[in-house]
Amino acid sequence: MVTFLNLKKINDLHRQELIEAITRVVDSGWYILGNCGLEFEREFARYCGVRHAIGVANGLDALILIFRAYRELGILTDGDEVLVPANTYIASILAVSANRLKPVPVEPGPGTFNIDPDRLEEKITKRTRAILVVHLYGRLGYSRKMGEVAEKHGLKIIEDSAQSHGAVLGGRRAGNLGDASGFSFYPTKNLGALGDAGAVTTNDAKLAETIAALRNYGSRLKYENLYKGVNSRLDEMQAAVLLVKLKYLDRENDRRRAMARFYLDQICNPLIVLPDAAMPEEAHVWHQFVVRTDDRESFQAHLKHSGVETAIHYPIPPHLQKAYAEWSAEKLPLTEEIHRTVTSLPMDITLEKKEWKIVSEACNGYRPEP
C-alpha cells in the first residue's frame, strides 16, 4: 500500500537530532517563553525575510491574533469586512468571525484553487478593510493584481501561510508578501512540529509588539496586563523540534516539487483534472497534490483497490457548514464543484520513485464504473 502520509517515517529522518533537541529542553528546566522559543522566532523571521516572528500555540490562533491586534490598534472594528477565499479550510474563516468581523467570500480561480484576484473589486464596499489570502495546498495565492487592488483601496493583506512554508514569489517568501501572516506547524505541515504550534510574521513592529503581549495574557511585563489577552504561546519543546526541522525545509520542499513534477508528467488520464502548474516552480511547495474527477467515490475506490491511499481536502465548503448557516444562500458554484470533486494524492516525502509510479499508473488506469 502506498500510504498517504506516514508521520513516523518523516520524523525518523531527523530522529536523533530531535531526541537531542528535546533532551536539551528537558534538561534546561525552562519550558515556556525561553531561549528555544526566542531562537526559533529569530531563525524563522530570518528564513521568511521579515523583521518579526512571534511564536503562538497553533495556526488558528496566529490568524485570530493578527485580527485581534489590528482591533486593539484601532485599524479594525466590529462589522468591518474581510475578503476571504470561498474555497478554503474553515479555520481561515473562523479567524475573521472570531473577531466580530464579517467574512466576504470570493470565488477561486478555476485552476489554482486560490482566491481569484479578478473578482476582488466587485466585492469591495465602504466597510472592506482587508484581504485574507490563503496559499491553499502550498501554492501562493498572492499576486501583483491583488497587491494593486489592496493599495488602491487601502486594504491590509493578511496571509494564511499554514500550507506554504518556504514558497517564494519574486524573491519574497510566504509570510513576507502581505502586512502579516499566520503559520501553522501542525504535524502534517511541510514544517511540522510534534504537536500544535504556530507563528505570526510581520514587518510591522507595533503589530508584533501587540501580538506578543496578546498571546501572553495581554502582558509585556509579568503581572501587568495591557489587554484582555489569551494564553497562546509556542512552548520550548515544539520550538526545539522546529529549529531542527527548519534546516531541512528547503530540501524537503524540493522533494515535494520533484514528486509533483512526476505526477504532472506521468498522469495523462483525460478523466482526471490536474492542478494548474503555470507559475514559477518556487511559488508552489505542494503541501497537497489535488486532482479533480467527476465521480470521486469511484476514483478513490479504484485507487484503494490499486494500493493507493488518498484523502479529501476538503469535502464541505465553509458556506455550507452548519457553523455558517447564515451563508447558506450564497451562490458559489465553482467552490461547491471543487469541494465535490477534489481528491488528494500521496505527497509523503519518504515515498520512493517506484511508489510515485504506482500512484501515476493507478490514476491512468482509472475508468468510472458504467
Coordinates of C-alpha atoms in Angstrom, one line a residue:
M1 CA 0.0 0.0 0.0
V2 CA 1.3 3.5 -0.9
T3 CA 0.4 5.4 2.2
F4 CA -1.0 8.9 2.0
L5 CA 1.2 10.2 4.9
N6 CA 3.4 8.4 7.4
L7 CA 4.5 10.9 10.0
K8 CA 6.6 8.4 11.9
K9 CA 8.8 7.8 8.8
I10 CA 9.0 11.5 8.1
N11 CA 10.2 12.3 11.7
D12 CA 12.5 9.3 11.7
L13 CA 14.5 11.2 9.1
H14 CA 15.6 13.6 11.9
R15 CA 15.1 11.2 14.8
Q16 CA 18.5 11.6 16.6
E17 CA 18.6 15.4 16.2
L18 CA 15.0 15.6 17.5
I19 CA 15.8 13.5 20.5
E20 CA 18.9 15.5 21.3
A21 CA 17.0 18.8 21.0
I22 CA 14.1 17.6 23.2
T23 CA 16.6 16.3 25.8
R24 CA 18.2 19.8 25.9
V25 CA 14.9 21.3 26.7
V26 CA 14.1 18.8 29.4
D27 CA 17.4 19.3 31.0
S28 CA 17.1 23.1 30.8
G29 CA 14.2 23.2 33.2
W30 CA 12.6 26.1 31.2
Y31 CA 9.6 25.1 29.1
I32 CA 7.6 28.3 28.1
L33 CA 8.9 31.5 26.6
G34 CA 12.6 30.5 26.9
N35 CA 15.7 30.5 24.8
C36 CA 14.5 27.9 22.2
G37 CA 11.4 29.9 21.5
L38 CA 13.4 33.1 21.1
E39 CA 15.9 31.4 18.8
F40 CA 13.2 29.9 16.7
E41 CA 11.5 33.3 16.3
R42 CA 14.8 34.8 15.2
E43 CA 15.6 32.0 12.7
F44 CA 12.1 31.8 11.3
A45 CA 11.9 35.6 10.8
R46 CA 15.3 35.4 9.0
Y47 CA 14.1 32.5 6.9
C48 CA 10.9 34.3 5.9
G49 CA 12.8 37.6 5.3
V50 CA 10.8 39.6 7.9
R51 CA 11.7 41.7 10.9
H52 CA 9.5 39.9 13.4
A53 CA 8.2 36.4 14.1
I54 CA 6.0 35.6 17.2
G55 CA 5.5 32.0 18.2
V56 CA 2.0 31.1 19.3
A57 CA 0.1 27.9 20.2
N58 CA -1.3 27.0 16.7
G59 CA -2.1 28.3 13.3
L60 CA -5.7 29.3 14.1
D61 CA -4.5 31.4 17.0
A62 CA -1.9 33.0 14.7
L63 CA -4.6 34.4 12.4
I64 CA -7.0 35.3 15.2
L65 CA -4.3 37.3 17.0
I66 CA -3.4 39.2 13.8
F67 CA -7.0 40.4 13.5
R68 CA -7.3 40.9 17.3
A69 CA -4.1 43.1 17.3
Y70 CA -5.5 45.2 14.4
R71 CA -8.6 45.8 16.5
E72 CA -6.5 46.8 19.5
L73 CA -4.6 49.2 17.3
G74 CA -7.8 50.8 16.1
I75 CA -7.3 49.6 12.5
L76 CA -10.3 47.2 12.5
T77 CA -13.6 47.4 14.4
D78 CA -16.9 45.4 14.7
G79 CA -18.5 44.7 11.4
D80 CA -15.6 45.5 9.2
E81 CA -15.4 43.3 6.1
V82 CA -12.6 41.0 5.2
L83 CA -12.5 39.4 1.7
V84 CA -11.8 35.7 2.1
P85 CA -11.5 32.7 -0.3
A86 CA -14.7 30.8 -0.6
N87 CA -12.6 27.7 -1.3
T88 CA -10.6 27.1 1.9
Y89 CA -10.5 25.2 5.2
I90 CA -12.9 26.7 7.7
A91 CA -10.1 27.9 10.1
S92 CA -9.4 30.8 7.8
I93 CA -13.0 32.0 8.1
L94 CA -13.1 31.3 11.9
A95 CA -10.3 33.7 12.5
V96 CA -12.3 36.5 10.9
S97 CA -15.6 35.9 12.6
A98 CA -13.9 35.3 16.0
N99 CA -13.0 39.0 15.9
R100 CA -16.6 40.1 15.2
L101 CA -15.6 40.9 11.6
K102 CA -17.6 40.0 8.5
P103 CA -16.1 37.4 6.1
V104 CA -17.0 38.1 2.5
P105 CA -16.4 35.0 0.3
V106 CA -14.7 35.4 -3.1
E107 CA -14.7 32.5 -5.6
P108 CA -11.4 30.9 -6.6
G109 CA -9.7 30.7 -9.9
P110 CA -10.8 27.5 -11.7
G111 CA -7.3 26.0 -12.0
T112 CA -5.5 27.4 -9.0
F113 CA -8.0 26.7 -6.1
N114 CA -6.9 30.1 -4.7
I115 CA -8.9 33.3 -4.4
D116 CA -9.5 34.9 -7.9
P117 CA -7.8 38.4 -7.9
D118 CA -10.1 39.5 -10.8
R119 CA -13.1 39.0 -8.5
L120 CA -11.9 41.1 -5.6
E121 CA -13.0 44.6 -6.6
E122 CA -16.6 43.5 -7.2
K123 CA -16.8 42.5 -3.5
I124 CA -15.3 45.7 -2.1
T125 CA -17.7 48.0 -0.1
K126 CA -17.1 51.0 2.1
R127 CA -16.7 48.6 5.1
T128 CA -13.9 46.4 3.4
R129 CA -10.7 46.7 5.3
A130 CA -8.6 43.6 4.4
I131 CA -8.0 40.7 2.1
L132 CA -7.2 37.3 3.7
V133 CA -5.2 35.4 1.1
V134 CA -4.9 31.6 1.7
H135 CA -2.0 29.9 0.0
L136 CA -4.0 26.8 -0.4
Y137 CA -2.2 23.4 -0.9
G138 CA 1.1 25.2 -0.9
R139 CA 0.5 27.4 -4.0
L140 CA 1.0 31.1 -3.3
G141 CA -2.3 32.9 -3.7
Y142 CA -0.8 36.4 -3.7
S143 CA -0.4 38.2 -7.0
R144 CA 0.6 41.6 -8.3
K145 CA -3.1 42.3 -9.1
M146 CA -4.0 41.6 -5.5
G147 CA -1.4 44.0 -4.3
E148 CA -2.6 46.7 -6.7
V149 CA -6.2 46.2 -5.5
A150 CA -5.2 46.4 -1.9
E151 CA -3.1 49.6 -2.4
K152 CA -5.9 51.2 -4.5
H153 CA -8.5 50.7 -1.7
G154 CA -6.2 51.0 1.3
L155 CA -6.7 47.3 2.4
K156 CA -4.5 45.2 4.6
I157 CA -3.3 41.9 3.1
I158 CA -3.1 39.1 5.6
E159 CA -1.6 35.8 4.6
D160 CA -2.8 32.4 5.7
S161 CA 0.5 30.6 5.2
A162 CA -0.4 27.4 7.0
Q163 CA 0.3 25.3 3.9
S164 CA 3.0 27.3 2.1
H165 CA 6.2 27.3 4.3
G166 CA 9.1 28.2 2.1
A167 CA 7.2 29.2 -1.1
V168 CA 8.8 32.1 -3.0
L169 CA 7.4 34.7 -5.3
G170 CA 9.6 37.5 -6.8
G171 CA 12.3 36.8 -4.2
R172 CA 10.0 37.0 -1.2
R173 CA 8.8 34.1 0.8
A174 CA 5.3 33.3 2.1
G175 CA 5.0 35.3 5.3
N176 CA 6.6 38.4 3.7
L177 CA 4.1 39.1 0.9
G178 CA 1.4 40.9 2.8
D179 CA 1.2 43.0 6.0
A180 CA 1.1 40.0 8.3
S181 CA 0.9 36.2 8.1
G182 CA -0.2 33.3 10.2
F183 CA 1.6 30.0 10.1
S184 CA 0.6 26.6 11.4
F185 CA 3.2 24.0 12.3
Y186 CA 0.6 21.2 12.8
P187 CA 2.5 17.8 12.4
T188 CA 1.3 17.2 8.8
K189 CA 2.6 20.6 7.5
N190 CA 5.7 21.0 5.4
L191 CA 7.3 22.4 8.5
G192 CA 5.6 20.3 11.2
A193 CA 6.1 20.2 14.9
L194 CA 5.3 17.2 17.2
G195 CA 2.1 18.8 18.3
D196 CA 0.2 22.0 17.8
A197 CA 2.3 25.1 17.1
G198 CA 2.1 28.3 15.1
A199 CA 3.6 31.7 14.4
V200 CA 2.9 35.2 13.1
T201 CA 5.3 37.0 10.8
T202 CA 5.3 40.7 10.0
N203 CA 7.5 43.7 9.3
D204 CA 5.2 45.9 11.5
A205 CA 6.9 46.5 14.9
K206 CA 3.8 47.8 16.6
L207 CA 1.7 44.9 15.4
A208 CA 4.4 42.4 16.5
E209 CA 4.6 44.0 19.9
T210 CA 0.8 43.9 20.3
I211 CA 0.6 40.2 19.3
A212 CA 3.5 39.3 21.6
A213 CA 1.5 40.8 24.5
L214 CA -1.9 39.4 23.5
R215 CA -0.6 35.8 23.3
N216 CA 0.7 36.1 26.9
Y217 CA -2.4 37.2 28.8
G218 CA -2.1 40.7 27.3
S219 CA 1.1 41.2 29.2
R220 CA 4.5 42.5 28.3
L221 CA 5.7 42.7 31.9
K222 CA 4.8 40.0 34.4
Y223 CA 1.5 40.8 36.2
E224 CA 1.0 44.0 34.2
N225 CA -1.8 43.4 31.7
L226 CA -2.3 45.9 28.8
Y227 CA -5.0 43.9 27.1
K228 CA -7.6 41.2 27.8
G229 CA -5.3 38.7 26.3
V230 CA -5.1 34.9 25.9
N231 CA -2.7 32.1 26.6
S232 CA -1.3 31.1 23.2
R233 CA 2.4 30.5 23.5
L234 CA 4.8 28.4 21.4
D235 CA 6.3 26.0 24.0
E236 CA 10.0 25.3 24.2
M237 CA 9.7 21.6 23.2
Q238 CA 7.9 22.5 19.9
A239 CA 10.3 25.3 19.2
A240 CA 13.3 22.9 19.6
V241 CA 11.7 20.5 17.2
L242 CA 11.0 23.3 14.7
L243 CA 14.6 24.5 14.9
V244 CA 15.8 21.1 13.8
K245 CA 13.3 20.7 11.0
L246 CA 13.7 24.2 9.6
K247 CA 17.2 23.3 8.5
Y248 CA 15.8 20.7 6.1
L249 CA 12.7 22.5 4.9
D250 CA 14.0 23.7 1.5
R251 CA 15.4 20.3 0.7
E252 CA 12.2 18.6 1.6
N253 CA 10.2 21.1 -0.4
D254 CA 12.4 20.3 -3.4
R255 CA 11.5 16.6 -2.9
R256 CA 7.8 17.6 -3.0
R257 CA 8.3 19.6 -6.2
A258 CA 10.1 16.6 -7.8
M259 CA 7.1 14.3 -6.9
A260 CA 4.7 16.9 -8.2
R261 CA 6.6 17.2 -11.5
F262 CA 6.5 13.4 -11.8
Y263 CA 2.7 13.3 -11.3
L264 CA 2.2 16.2 -13.7
D265 CA 4.3 14.5 -16.4
Q266 CA 3.0 10.9 -15.9
I267 CA -0.7 11.2 -15.2
C268 CA -2.4 11.6 -18.6
N269 CA -5.9 10.2 -17.9
P270 CA -8.4 12.7 -19.5
L271 CA -10.9 11.9 -16.7
I272 CA -8.6 13.5 -14.2
V273 CA -8.1 17.3 -14.0
L274 CA -4.6 18.0 -12.8
P275 CA -3.7 21.2 -10.8
D276 CA -2.6 24.2 -12.7
A277 CA 1.2 24.4 -12.6
A278 CA 1.5 27.6 -14.8
M279 CA 3.6 29.5 -12.3
P280 CA 7.2 29.8 -11.2
E281 CA 8.2 26.5 -9.7
E282 CA 9.4 28.0 -6.4
A283 CA 6.0 29.6 -5.8
H284 CA 4.5 26.2 -5.0
V285 CA 5.6 23.8 -2.2
W286 CA 3.0 21.2 -2.9
H287 CA 1.6 20.7 0.6
Q288 CA -1.0 18.7 -1.2
F289 CA -1.3 17.4 -4.8
V290 CA -5.0 17.8 -5.5
V291 CA -6.8 16.5 -8.6
R292 CA -10.4 16.6 -9.7
T293 CA -12.7 13.9 -11.0
D294 CA -16.5 13.9 -11.7
D295 CA -17.0 10.7 -9.8
R296 CA -14.8 11.0 -6.7
E297 CA -16.2 8.0 -5.0
S298 CA -15.4 5.6 -7.8
F299 CA -12.0 7.2 -8.3
Q300 CA -11.0 6.8 -4.7
A301 CA -12.3 3.2 -4.7
H302 CA -10.2 2.4 -7.8
L303 CA -7.0 3.9 -6.2
K304 CA -7.6 2.0 -3.0
H305 CA -8.1 -1.2 -4.9
S306 CA -4.8 -0.4 -6.7
G307 CA -3.0 0.0 -3.4
V308 CA -3.0 3.8 -3.1
E309 CA -4.3 5.8 -0.1
T310 CA -6.0 9.2 -0.8
A311 CA -7.6 12.0 1.2
I312 CA -10.1 14.8 0.6
H313 CA -9.2 18.4 1.3
Y314 CA -12.0 19.4 1.8
P315 CA -15.4 17.8 1.4
I316 CA -17.7 20.6 2.6
P317 CA -17.0 24.3 1.8
P318 CA -17.3 26.8 4.7
H319 CA -20.6 28.4 3.4
L320 CA -22.3 25.0 3.6
Q321 CA -21.2 24.2 7.1
K322 CA -23.8 24.4 9.9
A323 CA -21.5 26.8 11.7
Y324 CA -22.0 29.4 8.9
A325 CA -25.7 28.8 8.3
E326 CA -26.1 32.5 7.5
W327 CA -24.1 31.9 4.3
S328 CA -26.3 29.0 3.1
A329 CA -28.0 31.2 0.4
E330 CA -24.6 32.2 -1.1
K331 CA -24.2 31.3 -4.7
L332 CA -20.7 29.9 -5.0
P333 CA -20.9 27.2 -7.8
L334 CA -17.2 26.9 -8.5
T335 CA -16.4 26.5 -4.9
E336 CA -19.1 23.8 -4.5
E337 CA -17.8 22.0 -7.6
I338 CA -14.3 21.9 -6.3
H339 CA -15.3 20.6 -2.9
R340 CA -17.4 17.9 -4.6
T341 CA -14.7 16.7 -7.0
V342 CA -11.2 17.1 -5.3
T343 CA -9.0 14.2 -4.2
S344 CA -5.5 14.5 -2.7
L345 CA -2.8 12.1 -3.9
P346 CA 0.1 10.9 -1.7
M347 CA 2.8 13.6 -1.1
D348 CA 4.8 11.9 1.6
I349 CA 8.4 12.9 1.2
T350 CA 9.6 9.4 2.3
L351 CA 7.9 7.8 -0.7
E352 CA 10.3 6.4 -3.3
K353 CA 10.1 6.9 -7.1
K354 CA 8.7 3.4 -7.6
E355 CA 5.8 4.4 -5.4
W356 CA 5.3 7.7 -7.3
K357 CA 5.0 5.4 -10.4
I358 CA 2.4 3.2 -8.7
V359 CA 0.3 6.3 -8.0
S360 CA 0.6 7.6 -11.5
E361 CA -0.2 4.2 -13.1
A362 CA -3.2 3.7 -10.8
C363 CA -4.5 7.2 -11.9
N364 CA -4.0 6.3 -15.6
G365 CA -5.9 3.0 -15.2
Y366 CA -9.0 4.7 -13.7
R367 CA -12.2 4.2 -15.6
P368 CA -15.6 5.1 -13.9
E369 CA -17.9 2.2 -13.4
P370 CA -20.7 2.1 -16.1

